[in-house]
mmCIF file of C-alpha atoms in Angstrom:
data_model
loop_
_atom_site.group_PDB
_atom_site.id
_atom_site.type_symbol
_atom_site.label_atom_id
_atom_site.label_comp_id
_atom_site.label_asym_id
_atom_site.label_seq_id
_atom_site.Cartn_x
_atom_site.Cartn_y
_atom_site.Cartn_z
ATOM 1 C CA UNK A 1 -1.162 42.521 30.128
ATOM 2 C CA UNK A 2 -2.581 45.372 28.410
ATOM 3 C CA UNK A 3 -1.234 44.232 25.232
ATOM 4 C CA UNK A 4 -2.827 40.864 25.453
ATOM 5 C CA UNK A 5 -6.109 42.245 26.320
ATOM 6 C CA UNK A 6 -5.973 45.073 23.191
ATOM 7 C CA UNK A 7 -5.063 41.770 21.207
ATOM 8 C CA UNK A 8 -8.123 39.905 22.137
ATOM 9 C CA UNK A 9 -10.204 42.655 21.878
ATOM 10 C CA UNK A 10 -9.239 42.713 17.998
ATOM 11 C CA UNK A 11 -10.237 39.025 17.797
ATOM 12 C CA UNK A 12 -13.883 39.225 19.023
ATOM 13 C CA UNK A 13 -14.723 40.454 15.332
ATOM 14 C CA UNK A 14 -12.860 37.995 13.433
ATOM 15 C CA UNK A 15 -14.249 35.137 15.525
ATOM 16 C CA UNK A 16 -17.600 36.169 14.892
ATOM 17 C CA UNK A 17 -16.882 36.253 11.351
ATOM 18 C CA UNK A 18 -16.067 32.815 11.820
ATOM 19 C CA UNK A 19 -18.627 31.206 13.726
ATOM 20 C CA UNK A 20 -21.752 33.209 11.711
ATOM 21 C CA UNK A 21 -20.220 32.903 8.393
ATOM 22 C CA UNK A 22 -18.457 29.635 8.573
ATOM 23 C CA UNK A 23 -18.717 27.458 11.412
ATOM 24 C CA UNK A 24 -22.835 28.058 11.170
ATOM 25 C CA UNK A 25 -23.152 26.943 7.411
ATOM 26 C CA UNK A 26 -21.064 23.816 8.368
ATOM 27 C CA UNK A 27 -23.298 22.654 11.369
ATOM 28 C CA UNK A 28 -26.900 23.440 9.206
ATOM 29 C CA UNK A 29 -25.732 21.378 5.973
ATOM 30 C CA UNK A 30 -24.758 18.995 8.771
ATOM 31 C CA UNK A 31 -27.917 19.328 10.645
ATOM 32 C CA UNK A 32 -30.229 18.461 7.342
ATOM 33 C CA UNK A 33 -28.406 15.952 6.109
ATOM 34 C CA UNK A 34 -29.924 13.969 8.446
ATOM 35 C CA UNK A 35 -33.884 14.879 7.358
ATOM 36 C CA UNK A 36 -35.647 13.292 4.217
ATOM 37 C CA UNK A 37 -37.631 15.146 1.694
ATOM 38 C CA UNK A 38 -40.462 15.155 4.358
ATOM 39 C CA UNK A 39 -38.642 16.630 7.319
ATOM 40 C CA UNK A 40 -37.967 13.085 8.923
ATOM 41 C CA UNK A 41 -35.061 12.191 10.905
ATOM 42 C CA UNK A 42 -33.700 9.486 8.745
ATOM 43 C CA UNK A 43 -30.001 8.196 8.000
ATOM 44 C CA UNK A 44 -31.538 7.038 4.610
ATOM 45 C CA UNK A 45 -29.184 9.962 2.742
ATOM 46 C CA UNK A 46 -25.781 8.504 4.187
ATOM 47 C CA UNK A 47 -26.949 4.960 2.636
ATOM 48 C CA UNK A 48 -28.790 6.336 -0.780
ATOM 49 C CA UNK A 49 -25.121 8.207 -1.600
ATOM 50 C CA UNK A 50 -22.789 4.979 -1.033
ATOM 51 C CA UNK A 51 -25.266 3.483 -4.440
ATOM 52 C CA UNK A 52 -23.994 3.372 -7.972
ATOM 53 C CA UNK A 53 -25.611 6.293 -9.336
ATOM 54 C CA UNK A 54 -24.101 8.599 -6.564
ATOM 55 C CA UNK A 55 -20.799 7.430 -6.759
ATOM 56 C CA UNK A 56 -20.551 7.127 -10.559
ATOM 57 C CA UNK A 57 -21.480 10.883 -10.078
ATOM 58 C CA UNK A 58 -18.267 11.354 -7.307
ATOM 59 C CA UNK A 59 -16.252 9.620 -10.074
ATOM 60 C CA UNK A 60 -17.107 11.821 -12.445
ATOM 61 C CA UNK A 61 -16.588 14.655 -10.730
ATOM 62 C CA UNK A 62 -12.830 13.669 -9.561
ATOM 63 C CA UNK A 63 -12.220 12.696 -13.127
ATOM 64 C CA UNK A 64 -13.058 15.983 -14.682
ATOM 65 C CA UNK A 65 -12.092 17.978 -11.457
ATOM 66 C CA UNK A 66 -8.344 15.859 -12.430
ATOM 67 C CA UNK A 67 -8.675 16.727 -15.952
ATOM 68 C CA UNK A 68 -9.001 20.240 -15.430
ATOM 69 C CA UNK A 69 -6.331 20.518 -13.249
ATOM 70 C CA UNK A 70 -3.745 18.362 -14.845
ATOM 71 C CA UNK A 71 -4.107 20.440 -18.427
ATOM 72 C CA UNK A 72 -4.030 23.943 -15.983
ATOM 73 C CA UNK A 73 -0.931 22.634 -14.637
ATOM 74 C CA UNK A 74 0.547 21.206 -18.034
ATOM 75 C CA UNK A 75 -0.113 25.210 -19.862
ATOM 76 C CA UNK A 76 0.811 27.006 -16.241
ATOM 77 C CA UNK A 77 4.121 25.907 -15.597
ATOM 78 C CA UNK A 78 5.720 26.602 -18.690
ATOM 79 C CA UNK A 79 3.632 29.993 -18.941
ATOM 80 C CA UNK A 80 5.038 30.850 -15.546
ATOM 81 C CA UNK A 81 8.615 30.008 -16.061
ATOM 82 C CA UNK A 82 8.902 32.180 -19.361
ATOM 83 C CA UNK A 83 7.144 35.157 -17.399
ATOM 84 C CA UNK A 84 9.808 34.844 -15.214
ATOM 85 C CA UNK A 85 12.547 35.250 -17.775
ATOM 86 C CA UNK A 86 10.730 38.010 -19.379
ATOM 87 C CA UNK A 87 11.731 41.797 -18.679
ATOM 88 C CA UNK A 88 8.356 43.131 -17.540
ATOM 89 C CA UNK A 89 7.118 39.714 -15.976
ATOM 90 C CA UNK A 90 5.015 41.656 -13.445
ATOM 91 C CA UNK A 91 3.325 43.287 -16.420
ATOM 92 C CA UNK A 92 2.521 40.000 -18.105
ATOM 93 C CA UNK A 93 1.158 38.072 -15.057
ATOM 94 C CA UNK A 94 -1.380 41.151 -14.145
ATOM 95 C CA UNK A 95 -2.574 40.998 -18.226
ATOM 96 C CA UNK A 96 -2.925 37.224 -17.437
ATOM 97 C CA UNK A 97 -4.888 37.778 -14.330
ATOM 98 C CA UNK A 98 -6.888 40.862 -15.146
ATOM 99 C CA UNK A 99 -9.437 38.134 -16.971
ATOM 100 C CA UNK A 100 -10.215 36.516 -13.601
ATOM 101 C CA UNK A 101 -11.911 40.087 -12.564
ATOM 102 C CA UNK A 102 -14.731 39.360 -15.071
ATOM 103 C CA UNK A 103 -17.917 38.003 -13.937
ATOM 104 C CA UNK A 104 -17.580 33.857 -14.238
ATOM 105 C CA UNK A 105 -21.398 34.080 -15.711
ATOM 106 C CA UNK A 106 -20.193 36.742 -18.497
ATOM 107 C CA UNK A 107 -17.070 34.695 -19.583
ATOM 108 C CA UNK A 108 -19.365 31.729 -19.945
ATOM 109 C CA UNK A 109 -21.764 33.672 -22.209
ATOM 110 C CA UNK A 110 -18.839 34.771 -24.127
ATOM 111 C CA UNK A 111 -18.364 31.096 -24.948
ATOM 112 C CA UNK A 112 -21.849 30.265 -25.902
ATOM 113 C CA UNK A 113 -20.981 32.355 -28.340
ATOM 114 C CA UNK A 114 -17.397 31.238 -29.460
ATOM 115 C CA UNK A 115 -18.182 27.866 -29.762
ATOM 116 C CA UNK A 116 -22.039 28.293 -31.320
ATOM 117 C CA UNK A 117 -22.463 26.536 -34.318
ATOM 118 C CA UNK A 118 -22.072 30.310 -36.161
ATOM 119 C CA UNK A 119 -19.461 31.030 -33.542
ATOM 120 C CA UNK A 120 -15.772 32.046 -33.931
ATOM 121 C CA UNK A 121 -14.285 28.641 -33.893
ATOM 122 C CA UNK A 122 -16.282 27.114 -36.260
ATOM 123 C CA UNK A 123 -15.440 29.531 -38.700
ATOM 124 C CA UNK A 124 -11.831 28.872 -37.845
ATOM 125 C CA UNK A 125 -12.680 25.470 -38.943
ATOM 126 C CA UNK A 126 -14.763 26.400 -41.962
ATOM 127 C CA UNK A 127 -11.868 28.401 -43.047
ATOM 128 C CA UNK A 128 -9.068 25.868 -42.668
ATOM 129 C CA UNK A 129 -11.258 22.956 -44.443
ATOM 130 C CA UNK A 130 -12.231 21.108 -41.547
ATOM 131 C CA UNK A 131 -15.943 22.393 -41.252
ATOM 132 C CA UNK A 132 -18.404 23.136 -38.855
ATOM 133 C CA UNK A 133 -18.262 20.420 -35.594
ATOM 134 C CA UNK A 134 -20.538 20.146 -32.662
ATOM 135 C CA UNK A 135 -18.156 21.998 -30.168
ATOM 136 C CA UNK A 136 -20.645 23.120 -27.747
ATOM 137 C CA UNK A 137 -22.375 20.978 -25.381
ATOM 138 C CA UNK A 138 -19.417 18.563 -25.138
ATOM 139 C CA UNK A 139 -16.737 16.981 -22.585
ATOM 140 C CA UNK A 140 -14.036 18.914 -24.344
ATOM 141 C CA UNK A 141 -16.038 22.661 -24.275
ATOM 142 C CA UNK A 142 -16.388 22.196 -20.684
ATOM 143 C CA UNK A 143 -12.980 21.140 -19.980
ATOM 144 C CA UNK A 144 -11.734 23.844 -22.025
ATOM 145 C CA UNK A 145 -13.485 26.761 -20.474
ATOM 146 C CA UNK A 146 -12.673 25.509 -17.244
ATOM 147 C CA UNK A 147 -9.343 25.519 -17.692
ATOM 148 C CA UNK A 148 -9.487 28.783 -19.223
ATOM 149 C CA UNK A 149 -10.782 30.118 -16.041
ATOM 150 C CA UNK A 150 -9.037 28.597 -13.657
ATOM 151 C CA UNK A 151 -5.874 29.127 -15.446
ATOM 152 C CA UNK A 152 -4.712 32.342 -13.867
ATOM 153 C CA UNK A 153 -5.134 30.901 -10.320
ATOM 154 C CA UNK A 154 -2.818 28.168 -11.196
ATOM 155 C CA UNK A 155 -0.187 30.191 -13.054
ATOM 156 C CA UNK A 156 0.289 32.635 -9.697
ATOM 157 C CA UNK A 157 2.033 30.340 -6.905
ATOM 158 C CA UNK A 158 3.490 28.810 -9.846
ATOM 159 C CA UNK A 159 4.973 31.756 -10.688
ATOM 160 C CA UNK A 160 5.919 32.890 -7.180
ATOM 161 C CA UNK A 161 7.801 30.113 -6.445
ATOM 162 C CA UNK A 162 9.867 30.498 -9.632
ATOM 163 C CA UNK A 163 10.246 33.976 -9.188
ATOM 164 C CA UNK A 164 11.960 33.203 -5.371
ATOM 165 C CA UNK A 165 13.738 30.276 -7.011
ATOM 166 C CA UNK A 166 17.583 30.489 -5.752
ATOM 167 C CA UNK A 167 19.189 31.277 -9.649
ATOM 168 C CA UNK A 168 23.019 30.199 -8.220
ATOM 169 C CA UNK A 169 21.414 26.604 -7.490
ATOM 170 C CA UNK A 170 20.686 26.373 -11.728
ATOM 171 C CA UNK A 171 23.855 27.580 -12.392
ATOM 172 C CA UNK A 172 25.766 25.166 -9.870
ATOM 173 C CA UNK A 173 23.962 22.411 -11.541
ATOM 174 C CA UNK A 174 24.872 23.990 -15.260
ATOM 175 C CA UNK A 175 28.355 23.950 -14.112
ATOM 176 C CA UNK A 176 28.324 20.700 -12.600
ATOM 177 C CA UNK A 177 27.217 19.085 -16.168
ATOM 178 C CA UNK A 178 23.772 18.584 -15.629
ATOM 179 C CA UNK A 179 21.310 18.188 -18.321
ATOM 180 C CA UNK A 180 18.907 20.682 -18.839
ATOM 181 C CA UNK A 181 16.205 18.047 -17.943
ATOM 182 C CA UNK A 182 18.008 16.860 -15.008
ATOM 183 C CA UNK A 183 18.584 20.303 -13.829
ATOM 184 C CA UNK A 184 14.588 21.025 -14.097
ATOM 185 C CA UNK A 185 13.927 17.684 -12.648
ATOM 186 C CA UNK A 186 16.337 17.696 -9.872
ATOM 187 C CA UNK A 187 16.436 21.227 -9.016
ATOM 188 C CA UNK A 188 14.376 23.192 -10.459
ATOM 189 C CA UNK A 189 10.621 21.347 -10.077
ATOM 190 C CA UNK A 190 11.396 19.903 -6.141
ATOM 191 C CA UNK A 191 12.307 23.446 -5.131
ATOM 192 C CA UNK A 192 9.129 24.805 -6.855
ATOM 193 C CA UNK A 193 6.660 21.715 -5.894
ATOM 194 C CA UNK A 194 4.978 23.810 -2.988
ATOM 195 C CA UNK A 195 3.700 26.424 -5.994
ATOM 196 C CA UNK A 196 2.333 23.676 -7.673
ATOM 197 C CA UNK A 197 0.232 22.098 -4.566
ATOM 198 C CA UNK A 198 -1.021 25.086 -3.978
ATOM 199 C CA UNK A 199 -2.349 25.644 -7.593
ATOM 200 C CA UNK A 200 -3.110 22.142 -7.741
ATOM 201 C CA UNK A 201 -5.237 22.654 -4.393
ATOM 202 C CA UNK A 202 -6.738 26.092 -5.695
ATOM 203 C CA UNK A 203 -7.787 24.664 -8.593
ATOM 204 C CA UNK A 204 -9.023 20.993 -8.126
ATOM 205 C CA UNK A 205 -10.963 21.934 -5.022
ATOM 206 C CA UNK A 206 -13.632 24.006 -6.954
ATOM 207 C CA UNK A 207 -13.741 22.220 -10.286
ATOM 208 C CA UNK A 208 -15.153 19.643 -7.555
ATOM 209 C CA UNK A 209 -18.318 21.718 -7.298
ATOM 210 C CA UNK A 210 -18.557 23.245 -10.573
ATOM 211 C CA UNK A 211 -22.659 23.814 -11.625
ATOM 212 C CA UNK A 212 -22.772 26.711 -13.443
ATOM 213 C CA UNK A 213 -20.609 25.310 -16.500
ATOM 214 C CA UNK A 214 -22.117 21.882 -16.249
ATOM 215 C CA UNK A 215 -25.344 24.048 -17.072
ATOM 216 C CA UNK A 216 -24.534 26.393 -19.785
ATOM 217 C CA UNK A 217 -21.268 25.096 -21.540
ATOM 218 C CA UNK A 218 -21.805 21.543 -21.455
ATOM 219 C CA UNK A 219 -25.665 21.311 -21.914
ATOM 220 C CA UNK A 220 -26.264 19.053 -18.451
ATOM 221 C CA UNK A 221 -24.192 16.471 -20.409
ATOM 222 C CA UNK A 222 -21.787 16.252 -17.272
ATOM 223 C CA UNK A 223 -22.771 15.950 -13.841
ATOM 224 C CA UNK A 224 -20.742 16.746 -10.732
ATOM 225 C CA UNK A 225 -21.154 16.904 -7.199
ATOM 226 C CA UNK A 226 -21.864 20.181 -8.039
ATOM 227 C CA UNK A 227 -24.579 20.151 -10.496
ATOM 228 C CA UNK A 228 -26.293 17.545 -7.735
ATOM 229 C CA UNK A 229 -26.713 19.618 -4.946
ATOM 230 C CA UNK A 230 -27.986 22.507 -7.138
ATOM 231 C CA UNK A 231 -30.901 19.714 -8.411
ATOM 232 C CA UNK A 232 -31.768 19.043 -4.957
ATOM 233 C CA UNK A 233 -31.576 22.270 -3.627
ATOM 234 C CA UNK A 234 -33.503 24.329 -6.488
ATOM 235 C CA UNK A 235 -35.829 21.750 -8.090
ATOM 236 C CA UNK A 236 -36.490 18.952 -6.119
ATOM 237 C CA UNK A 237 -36.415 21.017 -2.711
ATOM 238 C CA UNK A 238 -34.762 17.604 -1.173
ATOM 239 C CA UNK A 239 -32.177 19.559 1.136
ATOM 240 C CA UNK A 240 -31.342 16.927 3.195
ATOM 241 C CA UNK A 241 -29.816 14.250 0.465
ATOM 242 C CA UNK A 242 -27.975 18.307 -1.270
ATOM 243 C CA UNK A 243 -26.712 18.214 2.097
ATOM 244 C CA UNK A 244 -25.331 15.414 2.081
ATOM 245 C CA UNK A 245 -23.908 15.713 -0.962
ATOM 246 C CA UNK A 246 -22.437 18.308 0.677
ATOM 247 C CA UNK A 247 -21.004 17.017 3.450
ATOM 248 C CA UNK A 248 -19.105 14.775 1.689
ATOM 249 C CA UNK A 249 -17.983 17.634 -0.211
ATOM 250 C CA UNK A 250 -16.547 19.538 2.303
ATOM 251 C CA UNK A 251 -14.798 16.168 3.748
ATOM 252 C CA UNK A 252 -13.074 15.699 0.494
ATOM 253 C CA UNK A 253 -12.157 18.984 -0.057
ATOM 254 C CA UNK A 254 -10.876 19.103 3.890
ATOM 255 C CA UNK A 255 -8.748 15.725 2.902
ATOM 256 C CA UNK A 256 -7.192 17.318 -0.425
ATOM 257 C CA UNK A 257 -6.288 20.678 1.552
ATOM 258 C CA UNK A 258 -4.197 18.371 4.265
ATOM 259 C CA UNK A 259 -2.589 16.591 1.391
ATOM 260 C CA UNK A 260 -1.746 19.387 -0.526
ATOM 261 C CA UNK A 261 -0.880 21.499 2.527
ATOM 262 C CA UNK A 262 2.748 23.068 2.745
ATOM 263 C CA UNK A 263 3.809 21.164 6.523
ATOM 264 C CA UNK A 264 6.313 23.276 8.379
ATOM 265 C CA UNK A 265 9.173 21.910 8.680
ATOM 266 C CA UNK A 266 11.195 21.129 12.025
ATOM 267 C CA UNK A 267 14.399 23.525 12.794
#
């Protein structure tokens, strides 16, 4: 009895961690989603995001929020099976996440400056004939330095799973005649598949909401989710349709999490 009590003693903090910090935010965005610009009670920002230019903007922002993902996963699963076969792997997945420390708003900067028309990569260009290109304020610089930084968070279930990864199971299927691309199809990949949804759900959830990069690396050229609640929160002070945006935010990133989500299995 005493036990149980001590126990839910210990939880009084952590549950009001949760309801100030968590369950709070939820019910205000919530709460003025349903107020206009004016502070009416209107249902006017459910129907305004179901028209074309709202959901050309959701679009968008599951097409990049894909795109970013997908090329994280294509450079993070080969990156994370070579650190595993590497003699100090520990060592070269903490050099590969020590980046992720830095500030996201310094890293950004850093590119403004790598990818400026007097910047680093256009004198890689210059240099190998191709000349200076427009490489800032595009689709692909914003891709690119997204990946960049989301990178690391990909590469570390990735790698965890491989690193736990049975080695006697690749060997049976070595010995058994199995292709190396059967083996890594058959074996390796399914066995490893719960890393990758959980870098897939790390990863795609917040390149949902990116606004900072939107800003800086691509010029405003591409506009998320993200980069529309920040306009109605900041400059046009309408809260009610940012929270709305908002709510549909945290739907679809509640959705993805049950999708991705490891499900226990039965004994």
């Amino acid at each position: 009895m005493r036990t149980n009590q001590t126990r839910n003693l210990y939880l009084i903090p952590y549950l009001l961690w949760i309801v100030l910090f968590v369950v709070t935010p939820l019910f205000l965005v919530l709460y003025y989603s349903f107020f206009d610009i004016e502070g009416q009670f209107t249902f006017g920002n459910y129907q305004k995001f179901f028209t074309p230019v709202y959901l050309k903007m959701t679009l968008s922002s599951f097409w990049y929020a894909f795109l970013i993902t997908a090329f994280s996963l294509l450079i993070a699963y080969p990156t994370a099976y070579l650190l595993t076969k590497t003699r100090h792997k520990q060592l070269w997945l903490l050099m590969i996440i020590i980046p992720s420390w830095i500030n996201l708003l310094l890293k950004a900067y850093a590119f403004l400056g790598i990818f400026g028309t007097y910047g680093a990569a256009n004198s890689f260009l210059e240099v190998i004939g191709i000349g200076s290109r427009q490489i800032l304020f595009t689709d692909f610089s914003f891709v690119f330095v997204s990946v960049y930084i989301f990178l690391p968070f990909m590469i570390l279930p990735i790698f965890n799973s491989l690193n736990e990864l049975n080695s006697s199971l690749i060997d049976a299927s070595n010995d058994l005649g199995a292709s190396p691309w059967t083996t890594f199809t058959r074996v390796i990949f399914p066995l490893t598949l719960d890393g990758v949804k959980s870098g897939c759900q790390v990863v795609f959830i917040p390149a949902l909401s990116l606004f900072m990069l939107t800003r800086l690396i691509a010029g405003n050229r591409v506009i998320t989710l993200g980069t529309a609640i920040e306009q109605h929160f900041l400059v046009t002070q309408d809260w009610g349709m940012g929270s709305t945006i908002a709510v549909f935010l945290i739907l679809t990133m509640v959705i993805i999490m049950l999708l991705t989500g490891n499900r226990r299995r039965g004994a």
